[in-house]
Short mmCIF file of C-alpha atoms in Angstrom, two decimals:
data_model
loop_
_atom_site.label_atom_id
_atom_site.label_comp_id
_atom_site.label_asym_id
_atom_site.label_seq_id
_atom_site.Cartn_x
_atom_site.Cartn_y
_atom_site.Cartn_z
CA MET J 1 -16.36 -7.01 13.99
CA ALA J 2 -14.80 -8.15 17.55
CA ARG J 3 -13.26 -11.39 18.74
CA PRO J 4 -15.39 -13.37 20.66
CA ASP J 5 -12.99 -14.62 23.24
CA CYS J 6 -11.02 -11.53 23.70
CA PRO J 7 -9.62 -10.84 27.10
CA LYS J 8 -10.05 -6.72 26.54
CA CYS J 9 -13.83 -6.81 25.87
CA GLY J 10 -15.29 -9.63 25.77
CA GLY J 11 -16.95 -9.80 22.42
CA THR J 12 -17.71 -6.40 22.37
CA GLY J 13 -15.65 -4.63 19.78
CA TRP J 14 -15.85 -1.80 22.81
CA LYS J 15 -12.78 -2.32 26.54
CA ILE J 16 -14.50 0.53 29.31
CA ILE J 17 -11.66 2.99 30.26
CA GLU J 18 -11.97 4.16 34.18
CA GLY J 19 -9.44 7.29 35.01
CA GLU J 20 -6.67 5.53 33.54
CA ARG J 21 -7.12 1.68 34.74
CA GLU J 22 -9.20 -0.39 31.39
CA LEU J 23 -12.00 -2.55 33.60
CA SER J 24 -12.69 -6.02 32.67
CA PRO J 25 -16.02 -6.86 30.38
CA ALA J 26 -16.42 -8.43 33.62
CA ILE J 27 -16.36 -5.96 35.59
CA ALA J 28 -17.96 -3.40 32.91
CA ARG J 29 -19.72 -3.31 29.65
CA VAL J 30 -20.73 -1.14 27.19
CA PRO J 31 -24.89 -1.58 26.60
CA GLU J 32 -26.21 -2.40 23.84
CA LEU J 33 -28.04 -0.02 22.00
CA ALA J 34 -24.80 2.74 23.62
CA ALA J 35 -23.34 0.60 20.94
CA ARG J 36 -25.05 -0.27 17.79
CA GLN J 37 -25.63 3.80 17.87
CA ALA J 38 -21.96 4.42 18.20
CA ALA J 39 -21.61 2.13 15.34
CA ALA J 40 -23.61 3.80 13.08
CA ALA J 41 -22.31 6.99 14.01
CA GLY J 42 -19.29 5.55 13.64
CA ALA J 43 -17.68 6.94 16.12
CA SER J 44 -14.77 5.37 18.60
CA VAL J 45 -15.19 7.18 21.65
CA ILE J 46 -18.37 6.49 23.86
CA SER J 47 -19.25 8.93 27.51
CA ILE J 48 -20.13 6.15 30.29
CA ASP J 49 -21.62 8.16 33.24
CA ALA J 50 -19.17 7.91 36.08
CA ARG J 51 -19.27 4.82 39.03
CA THR J 52 -19.55 4.33 42.63
CA GLY J 53 -16.04 2.71 44.66
CA ALA J 54 -12.68 2.69 44.15
CA SER J 55 -12.70 5.17 41.42
CA ALA J 56 -16.40 6.84 42.36
CA GLY J 57 -16.10 10.31 40.31
CA GLN J 58 -13.59 8.56 37.74
CA PRO J 59 -15.55 9.56 33.91
CA ARG J 60 -15.85 6.01 32.30
CA VAL J 61 -14.98 5.91 28.47
CA ALA J 62 -15.74 2.70 25.96
CA VAL J 63 -13.39 3.10 23.31
CA LEU J 64 -12.62 0.23 19.94
CA CYS J 65 -10.70 -2.83 21.43
CA ASP J 66 -7.53 -2.90 19.21
CA CYS J 67 -8.99 -6.52 17.76
CA VAL J 68 -11.40 -4.18 16.46
CA GLU J 69 -9.14 -1.66 15.58
CA ALA J 70 -6.98 -3.95 13.91
CA GLU J 71 -9.69 -5.98 11.74
CA ARG J 72 -10.16 -2.33 10.67
CA THR J 73 -6.86 -1.32 9.77
CA THR J 74 -6.71 -4.75 7.22
CA ARG J 75 -10.21 -3.61 5.55
CA GLY J 76 -8.91 -0.37 5.21
CA LEU J 77 -5.44 -1.73 3.61
CA ASN J 78 -7.69 -3.73 1.75
CA ARG J 79 -9.57 -2.00 0.03
CA ALA J 80 -7.00 0.74 -0.94
CA ARG J 81 -5.46 -1.78 -4.02
CA ILE J 82 -1.96 -0.89 -3.02
CA PRO J 83 0.64 -2.60 -5.60
CA VAL J 84 2.77 -5.75 -2.77
CA ARG J 85 5.14 -4.29 -3.59
CA TYR J 86 4.56 -1.28 -1.73
CA GLU J 87 2.16 -2.77 0.75
CA HIS J 88 5.56 -2.80 3.34
CA CYS J 89 6.24 0.95 3.12
CA ASP J 90 6.08 3.54 6.09
CA PHE J 91 7.48 6.07 7.84
CA VAL J 92 10.43 4.56 9.83
CA ASN J 93 11.78 2.38 6.67
CA TYR J 94 11.47 5.62 4.12
CA GLU J 95 15.79 5.44 4.43
CA THR J 96 17.40 9.17 4.12
CA ASP J 97 21.05 8.88 4.25
CA VAL J 98 21.71 6.63 1.03
CA TYR J 99 24.26 8.41 -0.69
CA GLU J 100 28.09 8.63 0.25
CA GLY J 101 30.84 10.70 -0.51
CA ALA J 102 30.93 14.41 -2.44
CA HIS J 103 29.23 17.09 -0.69
CA GLU J 104 26.28 16.72 -3.58
CA ALA J 105 25.44 13.31 -1.21
CA THR J 106 24.94 15.68 1.82
CA LEU J 107 22.62 17.48 -0.71
CA HIS J 108 20.68 14.40 -1.58
CA ASN J 109 20.66 13.40 1.63
CA ARG J 110 19.02 16.51 3.60
CA SER J 111 16.24 16.71 0.26
CA LEU J 112 15.03 13.35 1.15
CA THR J 113 14.59 14.19 4.66
CA GLN J 114 12.86 17.88 4.18
CA ALA J 115 10.69 15.30 2.02
CA LYS J 116 9.98 13.39 5.04
CA VAL J 117 10.04 16.07 7.51
CA ILE J 118 6.35 17.46 5.72
CA VAL J 119 5.14 14.83 4.26
CA GLU J 120 5.22 12.41 8.22
CA GLY J 121 3.75 16.48 9.49
CA PHE J 122 1.18 15.69 7.11
CA ALA J 123 0.35 12.15 7.87
CA ARG J 124 0.45 13.19 11.88
CA ASP J 125 -1.54 16.67 11.24
CA TYR J 126 -4.47 15.32 9.62
CA PRO J 127 -7.40 16.03 8.51
CA LEU J 128 -5.90 19.86 9.68
CA THR J 129 -4.11 19.60 5.68
CA MET J 130 -7.28 18.59 4.23
CA ASP J 131 -7.10 21.94 2.90
CA ALA J 132 -3.92 20.72 0.50
CA GLY J 133 -2.79 17.56 -0.66
CA LEU J 134 -0.04 16.62 -1.58
CA LEU J 135 2.50 16.59 -4.74
CA LEU J 136 5.91 14.35 -5.06
CA ILE J 137 8.23 15.51 -7.40
CA GLY J 138 11.28 13.87 -8.49
CA PRO J 139 13.24 11.89 -10.46
CA CYS J 140 13.14 8.06 -10.36
CA GLY J 141 14.61 6.34 -7.27
CA VAL J 142 13.75 9.34 -4.47
CA GLY J 143 10.85 6.79 -2.60
CA LYS J 144 7.76 9.93 -4.05
CA THR J 145 5.46 6.07 -3.63
CA HIS J 146 6.93 4.80 -0.73
CA LEU J 147 6.55 8.41 0.84
CA ALA J 148 2.91 8.47 -0.68
CA VAL J 149 2.01 5.18 0.85
CA ALA J 150 3.37 5.92 4.20
CA VAL J 151 1.34 8.78 4.61
CA ALA J 152 -2.04 6.41 3.43
CA LYS J 153 -1.75 3.22 6.01
CA GLN J 154 -0.99 5.89 8.61
CA LEU J 155 -4.04 7.24 8.18
CA ILE J 156 -6.11 4.42 7.42
CA ALA J 157 -4.54 3.21 10.67
CA ARG J 158 -5.83 5.89 12.26
CA GLY J 159 -9.56 5.18 11.34
CA HIS J 160 -9.23 7.17 7.11
CA GLU J 161 -10.39 6.43 3.66
CA ALA J 162 -7.74 6.44 1.34
CA LEU J 163 -6.78 4.29 -2.58
CA PHE J 164 -4.03 4.04 -4.96
CA TYR J 165 -3.72 3.34 -8.46
CA ASP J 166 -1.51 3.87 -10.60
CA TYR J 167 -2.42 6.83 -13.42
CA ARG J 168 -1.70 5.25 -16.83
CA GLU J 169 -3.80 1.82 -15.12
CA LEU J 170 -6.13 4.35 -14.20
CA LEU J 171 -6.90 5.39 -17.37
CA LYS J 172 -7.23 2.07 -18.93
CA GLU J 173 -9.16 0.58 -16.14
CA ILE J 174 -11.66 3.08 -17.05
CA GLN J 175 -10.57 2.17 -20.96
CA GLY J 176 -12.22 -0.71 -19.91
CA SER J 177 -14.99 0.46 -19.11
CA TYR J 178 -16.12 0.78 -22.33
CA ASN J 179 -16.42 -2.27 -23.98
CA ALA J 180 -19.72 -3.91 -24.35
CA ALA J 181 -17.92 -7.54 -23.21
CA ASN J 182 -17.32 -5.76 -19.31
CA ASN J 183 -20.05 -5.43 -16.65
CA SER J 184 -17.39 -2.43 -15.61
CA THR J 185 -18.67 1.23 -16.42
CA GLU J 186 -17.20 4.28 -16.32
CA ALA J 187 -19.12 6.03 -13.58
CA GLY J 188 -17.76 2.86 -11.69
CA VAL J 189 -14.77 2.71 -11.70
CA LEU J 190 -14.62 6.57 -10.95
CA GLU J 191 -17.06 6.80 -7.82
CA PRO J 192 -14.55 5.97 -5.61
CA VAL J 193 -11.42 7.10 -7.33
CA LEU J 194 -14.01 10.91 -7.20
CA ASN J 195 -15.61 10.26 -3.59
CA VAL J 196 -12.47 8.50 -1.54
CA GLU J 197 -11.06 9.93 1.26
CA VAL J 198 -7.41 10.30 0.20
CA LEU J 199 -6.90 8.79 -3.11
CA LEU J 200 -2.79 8.67 -3.87
CA LEU J 201 -2.09 8.59 -7.46
CA ASP J 202 0.83 7.31 -8.83
CA ASP J 203 3.11 8.44 -11.24
CA LEU J 204 1.27 10.76 -13.20
CA GLY J 205 1.85 11.38 -15.83
CA ALA J 206 3.67 8.86 -16.73
CA SER J 207 2.18 7.99 -20.93
CA LYS J 208 1.72 10.67 -22.89
CA PRO J 209 -1.61 11.18 -22.14
CA SER J 210 -4.45 12.14 -25.35
CA ALA J 211 -7.20 14.94 -25.44
CA TRP J 212 -9.32 12.12 -23.79
CA ALA J 213 -6.90 11.86 -20.91
CA LEU J 214 -5.97 14.78 -19.98
CA GLU J 215 -9.32 15.35 -20.02
CA THR J 216 -10.45 12.81 -17.56
CA ILE J 217 -7.60 13.15 -15.16
CA GLY J 218 -9.02 16.65 -15.57
CA HIS J 219 -12.27 15.71 -14.56
CA ILE J 220 -11.25 13.65 -11.78
CA LEU J 221 -8.43 16.06 -10.09
CA THR J 222 -11.70 19.61 -10.51
CA THR J 223 -14.25 17.20 -8.74
CA ARG J 224 -12.47 16.58 -5.52
CA TYR J 225 -11.30 19.79 -5.37
CA ASN J 226 -14.07 21.31 -5.74
CA GLU J 227 -15.69 18.85 -3.06
CA LYS J 228 -11.97 19.51 -1.14
CA ARG J 229 -10.96 15.84 -0.97
CA VAL J 230 -7.24 15.43 -1.00
CA THR J 231 -4.98 13.98 -3.46
CA ILE J 232 -1.21 12.57 -3.82
CA SER J 233 0.03 12.77 -5.75
CA SER J 234 3.88 11.49 -7.38
CA ALA J 235 5.09 12.40 -11.02
CA ASN J 236 9.25 12.18 -11.73
CA SER J 237 10.19 15.41 -13.59
CA ARG J 238 14.09 16.40 -14.25
CA ALA J 239 15.88 18.44 -12.03
CA GLY J 240 14.49 21.63 -10.86
CA GLU J 241 11.24 21.64 -13.36
CA SER J 242 8.95 22.56 -9.85
CA SER J 243 10.80 25.32 -7.98
CA ASN J 244 11.33 26.63 -11.19
CA ALA J 245 8.66 26.04 -13.31
CA GLN J 246 5.66 29.34 -11.75
CA GLN J 247 9.16 30.90 -13.52
CA ASN J 248 9.69 30.22 -16.65
CA SER J 249 6.15 30.42 -17.31
CA ALA J 250 5.98 34.07 -16.15
CA GLN J 251 8.90 35.41 -18.04
CA ASN J 252 7.69 33.02 -21.34
CA ASP J 253 4.40 34.93 -20.81
CA LEU J 254 6.30 38.48 -20.76
CA SER J 255 8.64 37.08 -23.81
CA THR J 256 5.99 35.73 -25.26
CA LEU J 257 4.26 39.48 -25.86
CA GLU J 258 7.90 41.19 -26.81
CA ALA J 259 8.37 39.00 -29.39
CA VAL J 260 4.63 39.31 -31.32
CA ASN J 261 6.15 40.62 -34.43
CA GLN J 262 9.66 39.34 -34.83
CA PRO J 263 10.52 37.11 -37.20
CA VAL J 264 11.68 33.44 -35.91
CA ASP J 265 12.87 30.86 -38.16
CA PRO J 266 11.27 27.83 -36.45
CA ASN J 267 14.18 25.90 -37.33
CA ASP J 268 16.81 28.45 -35.18
CA THR J 269 16.49 27.76 -31.52
CA PHE J 270 19.82 29.16 -30.55
CA ALA J 271 18.17 32.42 -31.83
CA ALA J 272 15.18 32.42 -29.89
CA ARG J 273 17.46 31.93 -26.80
CA ARG J 274 20.12 34.50 -27.27
CA ALA J 275 16.49 36.75 -27.63
CA GLY J 276 14.59 35.04 -24.47
CA ARG J 277 11.65 33.57 -26.43
CA PRO J 278 10.71 30.56 -25.53
CA ILE J 279 10.35 27.21 -27.19
CA ASN J 280 6.61 27.95 -28.83
CA SER J 281 5.58 24.19 -28.88
CA VAL J 282 7.05 20.96 -27.63
CA ARG J 283 7.93 20.20 -31.75
CA ASP J 284 10.21 23.06 -31.25
CA ALA J 285 11.35 21.82 -27.78
CA ARG J 286 12.39 18.84 -30.11
CA ALA J 287 12.79 20.61 -33.35
CA THR J 288 16.84 19.51 -35.27
CA PHE J 289 18.98 22.34 -35.16
CA ARG J 290 21.22 23.46 -37.31
CA LEU J 291 25.13 24.35 -36.06
CA PRO J 292 26.42 27.05 -38.27
CA SER J 293 28.55 24.44 -40.21
CA GLY J 294 25.21 23.00 -41.18
CA GLU J 295 25.12 19.78 -40.22
CA SER J 296 21.34 19.25 -38.14
CA ILE J 297 21.49 18.26 -34.37
CA SER J 298 18.35 16.61 -33.22
CA ARG J 299 17.37 18.01 -29.28
CA ASN J 300 16.33 14.48 -27.26
CA LEU J 301 14.52 15.73 -23.06
CA GLU J 302 12.80 14.14 -20.75
CA ASP J 303 8.72 15.90 -21.10
CA THR J 304 8.75 18.21 -18.45
CA LEU J 305 5.26 17.89 -16.11
CA THR J 306 3.43 20.39 -17.82
CA GLU J 307 4.42 19.13 -21.17
CA ARG J 308 2.60 15.00 -20.33
CA ILE J 309 -0.05 16.73 -17.63
CA GLY J 310 -1.13 20.52 -19.52
CA MET J 311 -0.73 23.20 -18.38
CA ARG J 312 -5.19 23.19 -16.89
CA ILE J 313 -4.33 20.37 -15.11
CA ARG J 314 -0.13 22.00 -13.42
CA SER J 315 -1.76 25.05 -12.62
CA ARG J 316 -4.81 22.86 -11.15
CA LEU J 317 -2.24 20.77 -8.88
CA TYR J 318 -0.47 24.07 -7.39
CA GLU J 319 -3.75 25.21 -5.83
CA MET J 320 -4.98 21.86 -4.88
CA CYS J 321 -1.49 20.46 -3.57
CA ARG J 322 0.85 21.53 -1.67
CA THR J 323 5.32 20.28 -3.45
CA VAL J 324 7.11 19.04 -2.77
CA GLU J 325 10.34 18.66 -4.51
CA LEU J 326 12.75 15.42 -4.11
CA LYS J 327 16.26 16.70 -5.61
CA ALA J 328 18.53 13.28 -6.41
CA PRO J 329 19.38 10.97 -8.11
CA ASP J 330 17.73 7.39 -8.66
CA PHE J 331 18.56 4.86 -5.86
CA ARG J 332 17.98 2.32 -7.40
CA LYS J 333 20.53 3.18 -10.13
CA GLU J 334 23.16 3.40 -8.00
CA ILE J 335 23.26 0.42 -6.22
CA ARG J 336 22.87 -1.01 -8.86
CA LYS J 337 26.15 -0.07 -10.01
CA ALA J 338 27.44 -0.34 -6.58
CA ASN J 339 27.17 -3.29 -7.07
CA LEU J 340 28.64 -4.06 -10.18
CA PRO J 341 31.67 -6.76 -10.22
CA ARG J 342 34.56 -3.77 -11.07
#
C-alpha cells in the first residue's frame, strides 16, 4: 500500500516518468481506472499517452513508486519465513577470500568464488533460469544457506515469491498436522510448499529418513518439477561426492553385473574392493571388517547424500537442479580454532 504523504506518487502508488524525468504528482497522476486494472493484473508498468508541452513526443509511463516497492519487499520477506539468523545474508557480504595459508587455501577461496558467481548469475538472470533450480552441496560452514537466502532476497525484491523451509522442520510440521489436536492439515502445510514460485529447502537429508519421509520429499520435488517450479536446495556431503556420484554409480552398476556369479563374504569389504565390487548396502559400509590378525575394526564414514535421501530422489535432483559444489573446510570451525588461546 502506498504512503499517503509520498512526494513521488501523491499516495497513488505510481510515479510517472516522461522520458528520463520524474513528474510531480501535481503535474500528472495515473488514472484511477488504469491503476486498478494494473494492480489486478499484477503489472508494474503502465503506458500512458504522450502529452504536449516542452517534452512533446516523449512517452509517459507510470511505474510502481519506491514506497510501494519497499513495502512489497518487506511483505515478501515476511512471508518467506527466512530465519532471523540469515536475514542479513546477501551477495555483497558473502566473503570468498577467507582462507589463508598454503596452496589449499587458494583452492578453497577459488571454489567459494566460483560458487558465488554461478549462484549470483542464476539470481540475476531469473526467470530465464527457470528451467533448473540449484543444489548447493558441500561441507558444513561454507555458506550454502547464505547463498540460497541471497538468491531469495534478490528475487523477492524484484517481485517474485520465495519460501524458506528447513528439511527437518518441514517434516515435523507435516507430521504435526496428523495430530487431531492440531488445527493444521497435511494439505494446508503442503499447499504453499508445492505451489510457491521458488522454494528454498535447506539442509536436505540432514536426518536419516523413514520410508514416509522419503515418499513425502519425493512427492514435493516431483510435483514442483512437473509444474516447472524452481527449487533451491542445500545439502551437506563429504568432499567429492557430487562430482563423483554419477561416475561411481555407473561403476557400481558394472561391478554388480560382474559380481553376480562370484561368492561374496559380506564381512570382507577388503576383498570386495580388490575385486572392484560395490559395497552392497549401507549396513556393509558400516560393518566391522577384520584385519589379517582377526581383529575387528569398525568403519565409520559419513553418509553420502544418496544414502540419506535415496537414489530415486537424488536422480530427480540431478534432473531438476544444477549442482554447485563448494569445496572448502568448515569456516566456522576454522574461525573458532583461530580464536583459541595459544
